[in-house]
PDB file of C-alpha atoms in Angstrom:
ATOM      1  CA  MET A 979       0.002  -0.075  -0.085  1.00  0.00           C
ATOM      2  CA  THR A 980       1.587   3.198  -1.235  1.00  0.00           C
ATOM      3  CA  VAL A 981       0.840   6.210   0.944  1.00  0.00           C
ATOM      4  CA  ARG A 982       0.419   9.539  -0.876  1.00  0.00           C
ATOM      5  CA  PRO A 983       1.065  12.824   0.530  1.00  0.00           C
ATOM      6  CA  GLN A 984      -1.643  15.162   0.847  1.00  0.00           C
ATOM      7  CA  VAL A 985      -1.959  18.222  -1.212  1.00  0.00           C
ATOM      8  CA  GLY A 986       0.067  20.827   0.930  1.00  0.00           C
ATOM      9  CA  ASP A 987       1.992  18.519   2.686  1.00  0.00           C
ATOM     10  CA  THR A 988       5.859  18.759   2.743  1.00  0.00           C
ATOM     11  CA  PRO A 989       7.583  15.706   1.799  1.00  0.00           C
ATOM     12  CA  ARG A 990      10.044  14.390   4.468  1.00  0.00           C
ATOM     13  CA  THR A 991      13.777  14.639   4.155  1.00  0.00           C
ATOM     14  CA  CYS A 992      16.872  13.452   5.425  1.00  0.00           C
ATOM     15  CA  ASP A 993      18.750  16.062   7.829  1.00  0.00           C
ATOM     16  CA  GLY A 994      22.033  16.451   5.607  1.00  0.00           C
ATOM     17  CA  GLY A 995      24.131  17.113   8.574  1.00  0.00           C
ATOM     18  CA  VAL A 996      22.993  13.752  10.110  1.00  0.00           C
ATOM     19  CA  ALA A 997      23.718  12.173   6.800  1.00  0.00           C
ATOM     20  CA  ARG A 998      27.294  13.692   6.589  1.00  0.00           C
ATOM     21  CA  ALA A 999      28.035  12.999  10.262  1.00  0.00           C
ATOM     22  CA  PHE A1000      26.835   9.303   9.934  1.00  0.00           C
ATOM     23  CA  ALA A1001      28.548   8.949   6.723  1.00  0.00           C
ATOM     24  CA  PHE A1002      31.764   9.983   8.281  1.00  0.00           C
ATOM     25  CA  LEU A1003      31.485   8.427  11.752  1.00  0.00           C
ATOM     26  CA  GLY A1004      29.888   5.314  10.373  1.00  0.00           C
ATOM     27  CA  LYS A1005      33.229   4.684   8.456  1.00  0.00           C
ATOM     28  CA  ARG A1006      34.484   1.895  10.602  1.00  0.00           C
ATOM     29  CA  TRP A1007      37.296   2.742  13.377  1.00  0.00           C
ATOM     30  CA  ASN A1008      36.361   6.524  13.061  1.00  0.00           C
ATOM     31  CA  GLY A1009      34.209   6.787  15.906  1.00  0.00           C
ATOM     32  CA  MET A1010      36.297   4.268  17.816  1.00  0.00           C
ATOM     33  CA  LEU A1011      39.412   6.217  17.299  1.00  0.00           C
ATOM     34  CA  LEU A1012      37.801   9.171  18.607  1.00  0.00           C
ATOM     35  CA  SER A1013      36.408   7.518  21.764  1.00  0.00           C
ATOM     36  CA  THR A1014      40.034   5.968  22.296  1.00  0.00           C
ATOM     37  CA  LEU A1015      41.862   9.410  22.041  1.00  0.00           C
ATOM     38  CA  ALA A1016      39.172  10.542  24.878  1.00  0.00           C
ATOM     39  CA  ASP A1017      41.597   9.383  27.428  1.00  0.00           C
ATOM     40  CA  GLY A1018      44.489  11.732  26.082  1.00  0.00           C
ATOM     41  CA  PRO A1019      47.279  11.986  23.456  1.00  0.00           C
ATOM     42  CA  ALA A1020      48.389   8.561  21.902  1.00  0.00           C
ATOM     43  CA  GLY A1021      50.718   7.132  19.729  1.00  0.00           C
ATOM     44  CA  PHE A1022      50.110   5.030  16.671  1.00  0.00           C
ATOM     45  CA  ALA A1023      51.809   1.890  18.359  1.00  0.00           C
ATOM     46  CA  GLU A1024      49.455   2.535  21.227  1.00  0.00           C
ATOM     47  CA  LEU A1025      46.237   3.204  19.118  1.00  0.00           C
ATOM     48  CA  THR A1026      47.263   0.014  17.297  1.00  0.00           C
ATOM     49  CA  ARG A1027      47.349  -1.748  20.561  1.00  0.00           C
ATOM     50  CA  ALA A1028      44.103  -0.054  21.754  1.00  0.00           C
ATOM     51  CA  LEU A1029      42.192  -1.232  18.764  1.00  0.00           C
ATOM     52  CA  PRO A1030      42.811  -5.053  17.964  1.00  0.00           C
ATOM     53  CA  GLY A1031      42.029  -6.039  14.445  1.00  0.00           C
ATOM     54  CA  ILE A1032      42.889  -2.495  12.911  1.00  0.00           C
ATOM     55  CA  SER A1033      45.757  -2.771  10.324  1.00  0.00           C
ATOM     56  CA  GLU A1034      48.441  -0.479  10.316  1.00  0.00           C
ATOM     57  CA  SER A1035      47.588   0.911   6.886  1.00  0.00           C
ATOM     58  CA  VAL A1036      43.899   1.196   7.936  1.00  0.00           C
ATOM     59  CA  LEU A1037      44.728   2.879  10.964  1.00  0.00           C
ATOM     60  CA  SER A1038      47.093   5.248   9.233  1.00  0.00           C
ATOM     61  CA  ASP A1039      44.635   6.102   6.906  1.00  0.00           C
ATOM     62  CA  ARG A1040      41.722   6.703   9.027  1.00  0.00           C
ATOM     63  CA  LEU A1041      44.115   8.994  11.528  1.00  0.00           C
ATOM     64  CA  GLY A1042      45.172  10.959   8.274  1.00  0.00           C
ATOM     65  CA  GLU A1043      41.571  11.498   7.570  1.00  0.00           C
ATOM     66  CA  LEU A1044      40.754  12.689  11.082  1.00  0.00           C
ATOM     67  CA  VAL A1045      43.554  15.202  10.815  1.00  0.00           C
ATOM     68  CA  ARG A1046      42.524  16.294   7.474  1.00  0.00           C
ATOM     69  CA  VAL A1047      38.898  17.007   8.794  1.00  0.00           C
ATOM     70  CA  GLY A1048      40.515  18.855  12.064  1.00  0.00           C
ATOM     71  CA  LEU A1049      39.139  16.333  14.801  1.00  0.00           C
ATOM     72  CA  VAL A1050      42.512  15.184  15.527  1.00  0.00           C
ATOM     73  CA  SER A1051      45.883  16.947  15.561  1.00  0.00           C
ATOM     74  CA  ARG A1052      49.246  15.218  14.938  1.00  0.00           C
ATOM     75  CA  SER A1053      52.178  16.143  16.683  1.00  0.00           C
ATOM     76  CA  VAL A1054      56.118  15.083  16.144  1.00  0.00           C
ATOM     77  CA  ARG A1055      58.036  15.312  18.893  1.00  0.00           C
ATOM     78  CA  GLN A1056      62.034  15.305  17.797  1.00  0.00           C
ATOM     79  CA  GLY A1057      64.076  12.566  19.306  1.00  0.00           C
ATOM     80  CA  PRO A1058      65.751  10.787  19.649  1.00  0.00           C
ATOM     81  CA  PRO A1059      63.826   8.858  19.168  1.00  0.00           C
ATOM     82  CA  VAL A1060      61.232  10.731  17.045  1.00  0.00           C
ATOM     83  CA  GLY A1061      57.802  10.140  18.229  1.00  0.00           C
ATOM     84  CA  VAL A1062      54.579  11.112  16.756  1.00  0.00           C
ATOM     85  CA  SER A1063      51.412  11.524  18.633  1.00  0.00           C
ATOM     86  CA  TYR A1064      47.711  11.989  17.826  1.00  0.00           C
ATOM     87  CA  GLU A1065      45.167  14.248  20.119  1.00  0.00           C
ATOM     88  CA  LEU A1066      41.645  15.182  19.827  1.00  0.00           C
ATOM     89  CA  THR A1067      41.229  19.004  18.592  1.00  0.00           C
ATOM     90  CA  GLY A1068      38.412  21.118  20.250  1.00  0.00           C
ATOM     91  CA  PRO A1069      35.615  19.910  17.616  1.00  0.00           C
ATOM     92  CA  GLY A1070      36.909  16.363  18.032  1.00  0.00           C
ATOM     93  CA  ALA A1071      36.518  16.674  22.053  1.00  0.00           C
ATOM     94  CA  ALA A1072      33.123  17.951  21.132  1.00  0.00           C
ATOM     95  CA  LEU A1073      31.932  14.764  19.927  1.00  0.00           C
ATOM     96  CA  LEU A1074      32.695  12.839  22.751  1.00  0.00           C
ATOM     97  CA  PRO A1075      29.146  13.625  24.585  1.00  0.00           C
ATOM     98  CA  VAL A1076      27.805  12.268  21.530  1.00  0.00           C
ATOM     99  CA  LEU A1077      29.868   9.138  21.272  1.00  0.00           C
ATOM    100  CA  ASP A1078      29.259   8.660  24.961  1.00  0.00           C
ATOM    101  CA  ALA A1079      25.428   8.593  24.591  1.00  0.00           C
ATOM    102  CA  LEU A1080      25.573   6.438  21.650  1.00  0.00           C
ATOM    103  CA  GLY A1081      27.762   3.745  23.467  1.00  0.00           C
ATOM    104  CA  ARG A1082      25.218   3.917  26.430  1.00  0.00           C
ATOM    105  CA  TRP A1083      22.185   3.720  24.258  1.00  0.00           C
ATOM    106  CA  ALA A1084      23.940   0.721  22.349  1.00  0.00           C
ATOM    107  CA  HIS A1085      24.598  -1.057  25.784  1.00  0.00           C
ATOM    108  CA  GLU A1086      20.834  -0.412  26.972  1.00  0.00           C
ATOM    109  CA  ASN A1087      19.201  -1.400  23.508  1.00  0.00           C
ATOM    110  CA  LEU A1088      21.061  -3.523  21.155  1.00  0.00           C
ATOM    111  CA  PRO A1089      21.374  -7.074  21.521  1.00  0.00           C
ATOM    112  CA  ALA A1090      24.726  -8.541  22.246  1.00  0.00           C
ATOM    113  CA  GLU A1091      26.257  -9.448  18.975  1.00  0.00           C
ATOM    114  CA  PRO A1092      28.848 -12.118  18.180  1.00  0.00           C
ATOM    115  CA  GLU A1093      32.184 -11.277  18.835  1.00  0.00           C
ATOM    116  CA  ALA A1094      33.192 -10.980  15.448  1.00  0.00           C
ATOM    117  CA  ALA A1095      31.089  -7.769  15.236  1.00  0.00           C
ATOM    118  CA  THR A1096      32.781  -6.257  18.431  1.00  0.00           C
ATOM    119  CA  PRO A1097      36.776  -5.865  17.978  1.00  0.00           C
ATOM    120  CA  PRO A1098      38.207  -7.252  21.074  1.00  0.00           C
ATOM    121  CA  GLY A1099      38.908  -5.143  23.932  1.00  0.00           C
ATOM    122  CA  CYS A1100      35.999  -2.959  23.254  1.00  0.00           C
TER     123      CYS A1100
END
């Protein structure tokens, strides 16, 4: 059965901002990286250990993307040894309440998934 809009009704549309946010945050690992950086700056190796299952190439790609959009900053520490750390920027930190709320909602409303759906350690 097709429901047709009444004359004068405005058709529903998707919120463009929500669509952009989910397109970006829904990309595997982006939200989890932001959430992991909530505890403060971290180096590449530490992030690799914190997110079991992420490959180094994907981690590098995702961090680059997060830096490009301004949610994460990348700092190089002169050595020896040279070190690189990643940290949330103001806009990245502004997402933390949203990510916390999504996590709480998922714990309360979504059934537990098989282990393959949730990376170990999460």
